[in-house]
PDB file of C-alpha atoms in Angstrom:
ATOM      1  CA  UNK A   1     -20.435 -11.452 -13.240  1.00 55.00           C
ATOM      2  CA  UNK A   2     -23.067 -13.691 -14.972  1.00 61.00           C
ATOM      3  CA  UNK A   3     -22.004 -17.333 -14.303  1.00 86.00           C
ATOM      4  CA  UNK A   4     -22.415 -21.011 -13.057  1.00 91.00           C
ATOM      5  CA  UNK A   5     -20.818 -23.249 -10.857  1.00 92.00           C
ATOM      6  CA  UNK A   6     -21.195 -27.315 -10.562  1.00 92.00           C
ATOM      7  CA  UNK A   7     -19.644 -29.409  -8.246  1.00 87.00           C
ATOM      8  CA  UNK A   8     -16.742 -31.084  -9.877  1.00 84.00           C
ATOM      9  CA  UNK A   9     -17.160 -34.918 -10.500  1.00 86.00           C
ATOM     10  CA  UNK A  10     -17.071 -37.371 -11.378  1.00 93.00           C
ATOM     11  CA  UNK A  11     -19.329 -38.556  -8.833  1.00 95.00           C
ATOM     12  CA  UNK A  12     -19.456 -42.889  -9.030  1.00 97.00           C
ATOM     13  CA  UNK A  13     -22.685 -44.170  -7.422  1.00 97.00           C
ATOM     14  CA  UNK A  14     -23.993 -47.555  -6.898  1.00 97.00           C
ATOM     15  CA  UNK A  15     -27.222 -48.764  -8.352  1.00 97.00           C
ATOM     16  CA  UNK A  16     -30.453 -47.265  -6.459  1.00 97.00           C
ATOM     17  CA  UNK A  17     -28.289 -44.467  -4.589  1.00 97.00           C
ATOM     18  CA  UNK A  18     -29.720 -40.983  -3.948  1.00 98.00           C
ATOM     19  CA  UNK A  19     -27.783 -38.534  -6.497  1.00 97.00           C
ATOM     20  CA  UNK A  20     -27.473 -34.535  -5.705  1.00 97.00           C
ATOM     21  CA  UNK A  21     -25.172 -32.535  -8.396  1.00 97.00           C
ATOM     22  CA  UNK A  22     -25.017 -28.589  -7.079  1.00 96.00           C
ATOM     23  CA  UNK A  23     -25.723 -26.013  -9.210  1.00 96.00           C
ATOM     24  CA  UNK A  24     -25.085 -22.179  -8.096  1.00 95.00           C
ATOM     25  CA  UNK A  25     -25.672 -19.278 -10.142  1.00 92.00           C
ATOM     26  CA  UNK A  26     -25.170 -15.377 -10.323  1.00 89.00           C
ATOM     27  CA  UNK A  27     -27.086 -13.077 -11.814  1.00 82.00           C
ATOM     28  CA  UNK A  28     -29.068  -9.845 -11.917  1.00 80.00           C
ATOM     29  CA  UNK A  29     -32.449 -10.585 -12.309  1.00 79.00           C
ATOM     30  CA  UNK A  30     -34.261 -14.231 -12.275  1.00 80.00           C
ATOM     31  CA  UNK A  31     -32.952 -16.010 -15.032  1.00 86.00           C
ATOM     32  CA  UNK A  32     -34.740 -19.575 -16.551  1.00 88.00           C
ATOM     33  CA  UNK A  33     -32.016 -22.502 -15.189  1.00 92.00           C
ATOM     34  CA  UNK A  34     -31.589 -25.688 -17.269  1.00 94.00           C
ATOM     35  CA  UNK A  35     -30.142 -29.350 -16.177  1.00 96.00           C
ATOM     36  CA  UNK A  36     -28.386 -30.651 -19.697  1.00 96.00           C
ATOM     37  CA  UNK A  37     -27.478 -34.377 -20.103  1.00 96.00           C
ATOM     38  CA  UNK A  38     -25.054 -35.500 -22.773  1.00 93.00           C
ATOM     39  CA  UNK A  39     -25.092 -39.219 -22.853  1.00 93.00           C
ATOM     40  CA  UNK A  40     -21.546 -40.843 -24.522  1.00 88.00           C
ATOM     41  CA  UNK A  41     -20.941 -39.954 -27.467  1.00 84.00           C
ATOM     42  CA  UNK A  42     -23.996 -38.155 -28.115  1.00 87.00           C
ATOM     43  CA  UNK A  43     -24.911 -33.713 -28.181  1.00 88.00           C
ATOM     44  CA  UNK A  44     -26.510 -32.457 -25.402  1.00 91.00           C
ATOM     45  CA  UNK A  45     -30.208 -32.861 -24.826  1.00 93.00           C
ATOM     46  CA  UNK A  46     -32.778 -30.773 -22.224  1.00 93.00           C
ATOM     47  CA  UNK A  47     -33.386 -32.809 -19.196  1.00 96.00           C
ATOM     48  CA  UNK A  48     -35.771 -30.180 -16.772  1.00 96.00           C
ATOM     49  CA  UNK A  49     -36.046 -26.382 -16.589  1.00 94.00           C
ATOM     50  CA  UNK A  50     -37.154 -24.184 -14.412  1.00 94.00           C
ATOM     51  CA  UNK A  51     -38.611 -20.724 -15.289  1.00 89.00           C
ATOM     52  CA  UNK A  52     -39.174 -18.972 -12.141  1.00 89.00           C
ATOM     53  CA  UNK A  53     -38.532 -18.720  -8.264  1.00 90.00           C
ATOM     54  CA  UNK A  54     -39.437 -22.355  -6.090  1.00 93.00           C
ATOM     55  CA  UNK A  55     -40.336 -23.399  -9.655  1.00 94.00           C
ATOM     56  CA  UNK A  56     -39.293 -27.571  -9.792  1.00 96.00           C
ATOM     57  CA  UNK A  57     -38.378 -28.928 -13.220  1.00 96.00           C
ATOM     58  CA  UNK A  58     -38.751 -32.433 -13.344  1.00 97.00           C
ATOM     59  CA  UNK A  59     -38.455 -35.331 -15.835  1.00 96.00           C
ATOM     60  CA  UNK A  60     -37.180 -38.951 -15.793  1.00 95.00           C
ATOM     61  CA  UNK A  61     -37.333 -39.019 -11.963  1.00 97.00           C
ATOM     62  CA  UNK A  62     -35.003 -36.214 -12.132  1.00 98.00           C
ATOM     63  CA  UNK A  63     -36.078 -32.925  -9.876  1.00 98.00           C
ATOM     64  CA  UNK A  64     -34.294 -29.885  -9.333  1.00 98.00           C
ATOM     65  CA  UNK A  65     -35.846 -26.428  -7.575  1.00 96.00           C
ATOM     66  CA  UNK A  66     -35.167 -22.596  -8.428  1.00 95.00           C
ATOM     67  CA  UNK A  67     -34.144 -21.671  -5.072  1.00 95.00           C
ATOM     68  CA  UNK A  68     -33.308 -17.625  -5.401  1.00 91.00           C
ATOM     69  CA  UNK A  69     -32.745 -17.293  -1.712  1.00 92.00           C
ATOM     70  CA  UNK A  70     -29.540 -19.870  -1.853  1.00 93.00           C
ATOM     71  CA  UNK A  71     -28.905 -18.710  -5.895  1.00 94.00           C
ATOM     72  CA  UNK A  72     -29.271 -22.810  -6.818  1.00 96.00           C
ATOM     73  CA  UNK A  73     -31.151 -25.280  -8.598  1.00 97.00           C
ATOM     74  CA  UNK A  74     -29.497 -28.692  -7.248  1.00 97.00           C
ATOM     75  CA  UNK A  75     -30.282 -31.886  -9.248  1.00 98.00           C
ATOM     76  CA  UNK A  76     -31.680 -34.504  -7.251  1.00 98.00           C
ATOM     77  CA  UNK A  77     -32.981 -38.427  -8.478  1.00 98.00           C
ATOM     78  CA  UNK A  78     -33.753 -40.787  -5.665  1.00 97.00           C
ATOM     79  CA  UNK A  79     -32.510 -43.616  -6.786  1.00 96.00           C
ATOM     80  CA  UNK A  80     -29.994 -43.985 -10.073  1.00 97.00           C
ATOM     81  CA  UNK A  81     -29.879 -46.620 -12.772  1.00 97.00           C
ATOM     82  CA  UNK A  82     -26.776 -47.603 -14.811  1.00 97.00           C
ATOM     83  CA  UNK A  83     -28.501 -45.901 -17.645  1.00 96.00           C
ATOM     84  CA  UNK A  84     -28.311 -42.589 -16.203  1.00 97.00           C
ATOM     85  CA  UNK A  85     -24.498 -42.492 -16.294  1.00 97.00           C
ATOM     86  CA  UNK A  86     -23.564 -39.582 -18.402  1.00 96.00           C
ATOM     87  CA  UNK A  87     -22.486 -35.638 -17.973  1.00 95.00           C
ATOM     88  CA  UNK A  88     -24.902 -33.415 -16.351  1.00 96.00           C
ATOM     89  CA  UNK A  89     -24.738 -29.141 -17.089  1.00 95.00           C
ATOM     90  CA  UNK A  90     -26.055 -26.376 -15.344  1.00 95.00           C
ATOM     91  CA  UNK A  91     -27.003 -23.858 -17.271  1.00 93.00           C
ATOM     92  CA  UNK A  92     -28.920 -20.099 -17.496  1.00 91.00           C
ATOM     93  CA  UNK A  93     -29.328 -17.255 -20.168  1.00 85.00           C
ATOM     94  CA  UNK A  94     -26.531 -14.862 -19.993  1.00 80.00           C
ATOM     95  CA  UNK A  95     -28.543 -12.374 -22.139  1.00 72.00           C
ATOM     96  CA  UNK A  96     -31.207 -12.762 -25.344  1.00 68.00           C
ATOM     97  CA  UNK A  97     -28.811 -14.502 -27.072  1.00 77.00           C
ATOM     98  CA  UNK A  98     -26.185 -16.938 -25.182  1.00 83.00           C
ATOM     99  CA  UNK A  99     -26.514 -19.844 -22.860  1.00 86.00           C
ATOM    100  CA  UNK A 100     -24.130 -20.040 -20.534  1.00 87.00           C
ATOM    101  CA  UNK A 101     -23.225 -23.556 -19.070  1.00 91.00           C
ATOM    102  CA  UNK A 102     -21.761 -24.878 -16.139  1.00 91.00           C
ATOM    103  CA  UNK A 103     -18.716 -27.275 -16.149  1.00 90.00           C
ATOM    104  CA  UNK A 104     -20.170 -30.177 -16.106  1.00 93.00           C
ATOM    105  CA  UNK A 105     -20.103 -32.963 -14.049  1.00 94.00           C
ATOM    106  CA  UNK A 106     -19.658 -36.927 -14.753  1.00 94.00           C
ATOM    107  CA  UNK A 107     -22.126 -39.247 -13.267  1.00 96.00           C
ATOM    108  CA  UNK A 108     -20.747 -43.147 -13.337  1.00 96.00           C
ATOM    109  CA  UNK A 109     -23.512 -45.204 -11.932  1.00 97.00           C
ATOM    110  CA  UNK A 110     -22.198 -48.846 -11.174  1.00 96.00           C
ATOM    111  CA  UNK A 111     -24.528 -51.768 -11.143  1.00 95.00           C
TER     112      UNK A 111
ATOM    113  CA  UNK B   1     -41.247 -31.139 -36.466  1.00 77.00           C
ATOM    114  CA  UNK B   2     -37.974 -29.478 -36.020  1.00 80.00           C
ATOM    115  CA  UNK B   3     -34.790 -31.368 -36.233  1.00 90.00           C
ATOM    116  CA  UNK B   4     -31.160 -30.348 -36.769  1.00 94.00           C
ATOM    117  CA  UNK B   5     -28.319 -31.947 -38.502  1.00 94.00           C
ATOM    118  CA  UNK B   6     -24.327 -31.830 -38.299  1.00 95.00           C
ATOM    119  CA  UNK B   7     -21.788 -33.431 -40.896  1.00 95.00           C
ATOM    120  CA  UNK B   8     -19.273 -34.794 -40.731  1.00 96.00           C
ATOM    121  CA  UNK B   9     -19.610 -36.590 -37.440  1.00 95.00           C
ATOM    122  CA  UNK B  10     -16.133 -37.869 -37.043  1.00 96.00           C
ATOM    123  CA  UNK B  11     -12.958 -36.382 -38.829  1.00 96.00           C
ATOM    124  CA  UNK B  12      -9.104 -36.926 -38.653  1.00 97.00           C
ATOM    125  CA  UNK B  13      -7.446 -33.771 -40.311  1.00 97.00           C
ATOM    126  CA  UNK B  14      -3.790 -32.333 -39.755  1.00 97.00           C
ATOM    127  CA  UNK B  15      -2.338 -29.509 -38.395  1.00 97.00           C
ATOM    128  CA  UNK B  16      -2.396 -26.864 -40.993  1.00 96.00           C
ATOM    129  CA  UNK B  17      -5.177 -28.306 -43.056  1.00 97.00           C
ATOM    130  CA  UNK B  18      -8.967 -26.302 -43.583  1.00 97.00           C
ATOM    131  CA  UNK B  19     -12.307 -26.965 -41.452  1.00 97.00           C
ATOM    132  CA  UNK B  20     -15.641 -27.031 -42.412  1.00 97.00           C
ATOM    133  CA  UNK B  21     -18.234 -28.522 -40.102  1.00 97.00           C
ATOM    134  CA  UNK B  22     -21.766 -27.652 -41.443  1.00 97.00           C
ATOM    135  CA  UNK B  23     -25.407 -27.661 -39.639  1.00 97.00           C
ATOM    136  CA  UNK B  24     -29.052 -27.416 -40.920  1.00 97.00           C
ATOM    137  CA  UNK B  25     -31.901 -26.820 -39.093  1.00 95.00           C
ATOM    138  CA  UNK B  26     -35.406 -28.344 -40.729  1.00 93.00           C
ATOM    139  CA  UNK B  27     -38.636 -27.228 -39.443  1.00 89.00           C
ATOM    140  CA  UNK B  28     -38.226 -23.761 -38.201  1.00 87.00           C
ATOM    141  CA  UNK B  29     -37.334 -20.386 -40.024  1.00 86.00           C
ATOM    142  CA  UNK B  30     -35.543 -17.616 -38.354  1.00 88.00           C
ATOM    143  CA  UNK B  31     -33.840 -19.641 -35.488  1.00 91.00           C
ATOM    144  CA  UNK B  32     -30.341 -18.350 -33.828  1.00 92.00           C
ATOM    145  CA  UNK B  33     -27.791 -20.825 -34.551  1.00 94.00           C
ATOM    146  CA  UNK B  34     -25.037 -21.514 -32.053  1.00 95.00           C
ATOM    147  CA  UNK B  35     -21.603 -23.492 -32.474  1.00 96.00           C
ATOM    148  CA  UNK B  36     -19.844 -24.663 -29.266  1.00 94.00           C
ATOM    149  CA  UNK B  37     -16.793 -26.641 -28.848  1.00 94.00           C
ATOM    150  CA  UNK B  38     -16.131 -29.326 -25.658  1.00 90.00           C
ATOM    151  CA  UNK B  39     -12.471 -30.404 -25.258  1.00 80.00           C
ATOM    152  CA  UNK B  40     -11.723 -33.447 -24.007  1.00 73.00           C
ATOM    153  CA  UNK B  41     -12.613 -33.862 -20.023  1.00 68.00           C
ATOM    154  CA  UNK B  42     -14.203 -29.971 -20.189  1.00 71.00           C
ATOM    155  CA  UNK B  43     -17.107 -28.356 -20.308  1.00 81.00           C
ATOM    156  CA  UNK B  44     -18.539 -26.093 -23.262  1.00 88.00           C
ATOM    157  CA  UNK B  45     -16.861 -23.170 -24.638  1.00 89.00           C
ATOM    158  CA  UNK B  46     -19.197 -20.594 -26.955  1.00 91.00           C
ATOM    159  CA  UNK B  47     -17.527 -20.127 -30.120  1.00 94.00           C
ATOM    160  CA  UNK B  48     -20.037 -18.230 -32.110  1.00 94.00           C
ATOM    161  CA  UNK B  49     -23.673 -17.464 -32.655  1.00 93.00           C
ATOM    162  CA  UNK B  50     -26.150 -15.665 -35.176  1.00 94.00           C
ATOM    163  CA  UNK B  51     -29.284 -14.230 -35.294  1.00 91.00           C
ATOM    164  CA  UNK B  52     -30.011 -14.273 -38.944  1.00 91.00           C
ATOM    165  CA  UNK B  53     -28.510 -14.417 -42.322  1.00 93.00           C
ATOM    166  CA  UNK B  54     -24.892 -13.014 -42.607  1.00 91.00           C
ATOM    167  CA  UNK B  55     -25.260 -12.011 -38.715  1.00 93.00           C
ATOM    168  CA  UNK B  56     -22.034 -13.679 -36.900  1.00 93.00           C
ATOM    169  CA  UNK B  57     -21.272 -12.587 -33.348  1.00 91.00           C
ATOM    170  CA  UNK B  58     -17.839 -14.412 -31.636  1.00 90.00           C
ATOM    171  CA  UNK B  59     -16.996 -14.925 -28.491  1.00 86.00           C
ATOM    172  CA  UNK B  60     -13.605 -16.197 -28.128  1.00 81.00           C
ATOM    173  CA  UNK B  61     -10.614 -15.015 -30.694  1.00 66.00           C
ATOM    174  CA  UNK B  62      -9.028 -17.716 -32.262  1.00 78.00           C
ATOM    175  CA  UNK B  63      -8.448 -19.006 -35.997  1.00 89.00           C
ATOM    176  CA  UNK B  64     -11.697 -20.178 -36.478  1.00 95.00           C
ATOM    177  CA  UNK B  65     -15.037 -18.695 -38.408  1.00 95.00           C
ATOM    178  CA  UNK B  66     -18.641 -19.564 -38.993  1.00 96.00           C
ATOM    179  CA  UNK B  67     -21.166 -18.011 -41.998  1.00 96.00           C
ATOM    180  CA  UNK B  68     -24.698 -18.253 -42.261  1.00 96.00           C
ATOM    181  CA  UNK B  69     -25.678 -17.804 -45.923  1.00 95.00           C
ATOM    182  CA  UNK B  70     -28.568 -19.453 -45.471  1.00 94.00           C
ATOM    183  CA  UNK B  71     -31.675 -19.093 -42.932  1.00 94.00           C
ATOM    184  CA  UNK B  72     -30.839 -22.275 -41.395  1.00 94.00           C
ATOM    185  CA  UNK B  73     -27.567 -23.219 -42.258  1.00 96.00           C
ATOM    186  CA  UNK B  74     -24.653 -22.521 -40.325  1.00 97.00           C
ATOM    187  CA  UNK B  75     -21.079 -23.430 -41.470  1.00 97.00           C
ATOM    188  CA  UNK B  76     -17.998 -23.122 -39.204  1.00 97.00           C
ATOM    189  CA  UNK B  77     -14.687 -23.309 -40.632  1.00 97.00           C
ATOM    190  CA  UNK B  78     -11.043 -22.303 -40.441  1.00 96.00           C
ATOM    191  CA  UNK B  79      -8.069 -22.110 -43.210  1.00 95.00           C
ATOM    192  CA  UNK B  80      -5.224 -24.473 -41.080  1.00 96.00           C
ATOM    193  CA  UNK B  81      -6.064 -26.164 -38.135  1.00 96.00           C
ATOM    194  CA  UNK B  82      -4.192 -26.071 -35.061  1.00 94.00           C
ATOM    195  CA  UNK B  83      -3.813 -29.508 -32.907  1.00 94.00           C
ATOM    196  CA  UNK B  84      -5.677 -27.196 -29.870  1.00 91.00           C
ATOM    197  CA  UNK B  85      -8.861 -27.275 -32.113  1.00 93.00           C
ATOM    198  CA  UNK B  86      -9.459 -30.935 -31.535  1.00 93.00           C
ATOM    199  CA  UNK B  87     -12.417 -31.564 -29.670  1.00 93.00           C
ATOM    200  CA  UNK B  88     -16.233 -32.519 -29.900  1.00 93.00           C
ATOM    201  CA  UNK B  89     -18.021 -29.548 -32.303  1.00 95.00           C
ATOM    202  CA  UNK B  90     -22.219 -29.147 -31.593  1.00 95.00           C
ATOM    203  CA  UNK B  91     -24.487 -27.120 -33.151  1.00 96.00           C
ATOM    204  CA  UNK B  92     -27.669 -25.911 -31.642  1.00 95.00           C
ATOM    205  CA  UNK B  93     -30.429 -23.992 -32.760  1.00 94.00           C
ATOM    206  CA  UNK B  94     -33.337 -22.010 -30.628  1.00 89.00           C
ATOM    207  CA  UNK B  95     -36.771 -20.774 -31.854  1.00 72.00           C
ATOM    208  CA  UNK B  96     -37.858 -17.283 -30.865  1.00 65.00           C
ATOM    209  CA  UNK B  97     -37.861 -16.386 -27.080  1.00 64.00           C
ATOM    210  CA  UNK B  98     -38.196 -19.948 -26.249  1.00 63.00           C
ATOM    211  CA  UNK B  99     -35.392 -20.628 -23.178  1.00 73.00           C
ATOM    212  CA  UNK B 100     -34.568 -24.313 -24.540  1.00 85.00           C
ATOM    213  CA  UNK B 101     -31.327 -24.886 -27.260  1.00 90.00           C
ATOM    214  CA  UNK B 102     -31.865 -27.788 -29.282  1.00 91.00           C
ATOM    215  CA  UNK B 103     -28.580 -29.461 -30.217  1.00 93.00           C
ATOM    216  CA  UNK B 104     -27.248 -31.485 -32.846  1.00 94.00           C
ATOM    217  CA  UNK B 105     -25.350 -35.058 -32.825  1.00 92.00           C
ATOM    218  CA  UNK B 106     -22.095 -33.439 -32.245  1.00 93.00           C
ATOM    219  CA  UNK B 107     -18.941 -33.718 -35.010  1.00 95.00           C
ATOM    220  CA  UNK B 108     -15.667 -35.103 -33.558  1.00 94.00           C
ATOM    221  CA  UNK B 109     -12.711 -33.133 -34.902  1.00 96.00           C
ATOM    222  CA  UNK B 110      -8.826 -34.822 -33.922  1.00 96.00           C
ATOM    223  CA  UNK B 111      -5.874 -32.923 -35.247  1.00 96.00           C
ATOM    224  CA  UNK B 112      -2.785 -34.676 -35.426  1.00 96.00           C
TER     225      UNK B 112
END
């Protein structure tokens, strides 16, 4: 079926670590992918997309690439700040009409 | 430029008792409307979604509902809660073909 997978967190960092979160996906086809952050308390809000094959999104130091030969689009910052702590989703178009999101995974980022 | 709204953001209701979150998008016209629910330590769960006026679609059976009598309005309800609805309510809304959702501030529903 039509679906995505994270990695299951939370994942605690220090300060200036490297971060991946994995992201796989299936589908037919080559569907737009999405990284989603939801700070505390807060709705979610777009962080990067990615529209096509070895497309990289990229915003706030945050990267991730379209990779259809391994089915992911991994999210990758080179070095984290306390501010980024907060829940990262997957996500891709399961048709017109519905977006279909991964579990989500917690990012704790310790000083 | 386009912004969206939710009310109430935090609520306390009991079992038994009726819902109704609402949502209003400014800015656009025509935009599908989305509700989704996150429990507690989960991810997101689709509950419904629309496409225009009076156009509900649901994905997962349960005892709540949403209406759209209005372009960009988007009301979910239910007639008695169940303490398995709590959780963290958003809205989003999405313009056209464009691949991004847009979502509100989120409304916190506990049942007790």
């Amino acid at each position: 079926g039509n679906s995505v997978t994270q990695m299951e967190g939370p994942v605690t960092l220090s300060e200036e670590a490297f971060l991946t979160i994995n992201c796989t996906y299936t589908a037919t086809g080559y569907p737009s992918l999405f990284w989603y952050v939801q700070y505390p308390g807060e709705g979610l809000q777009l962080l990067l997309k990615a529209t096509k094959a070895d497309d990289k999104g990229s915003n706030k130091g945050f990267e991730a690439t379209y990779r259809k030969e391994t089915t992911s689009f991994h999210l990758e910052k080179g070095s984290v700040q306390v501010s980024d702590s907060a829940v990262y989703f997957c996500a891709r178009w399961d048709s017109s009409y519905k977006l279909i999101f991964g579990s989500g995974t917690r990012l704790l980022v310790r000083p | 430029s386009q912004t969206i709204h939710q009310w109430p953001a935090t609520l306390v209701q009991p079992v038994g008792s009726p819902l109704s979150l609402e949502c209003t998008v400014e800015g656009t016209s025509n935009p599908n409307l989305y509700w989704y629910r996150q429990a507690a330590g989960r991810g997101l769960q689709l509950l419904f979604y629309s496409v225009g006026i009076g156009q509900i679609s649901s994905e997962v059976p349960q005892n709540l509902s949403a209406s759209r009598p209005q372009d960009r309005q988007f009301i979910l309800s239910s007639k008695k809660l169940l303490l398995s609805d709590s959780g963290f309510y958003l809205c989003a809304w999405r313009a056209g073909n464009t691949g991004e959702l847009f979502f509100g501030e989120g409304s916190r529903l506990t049942v007790l």
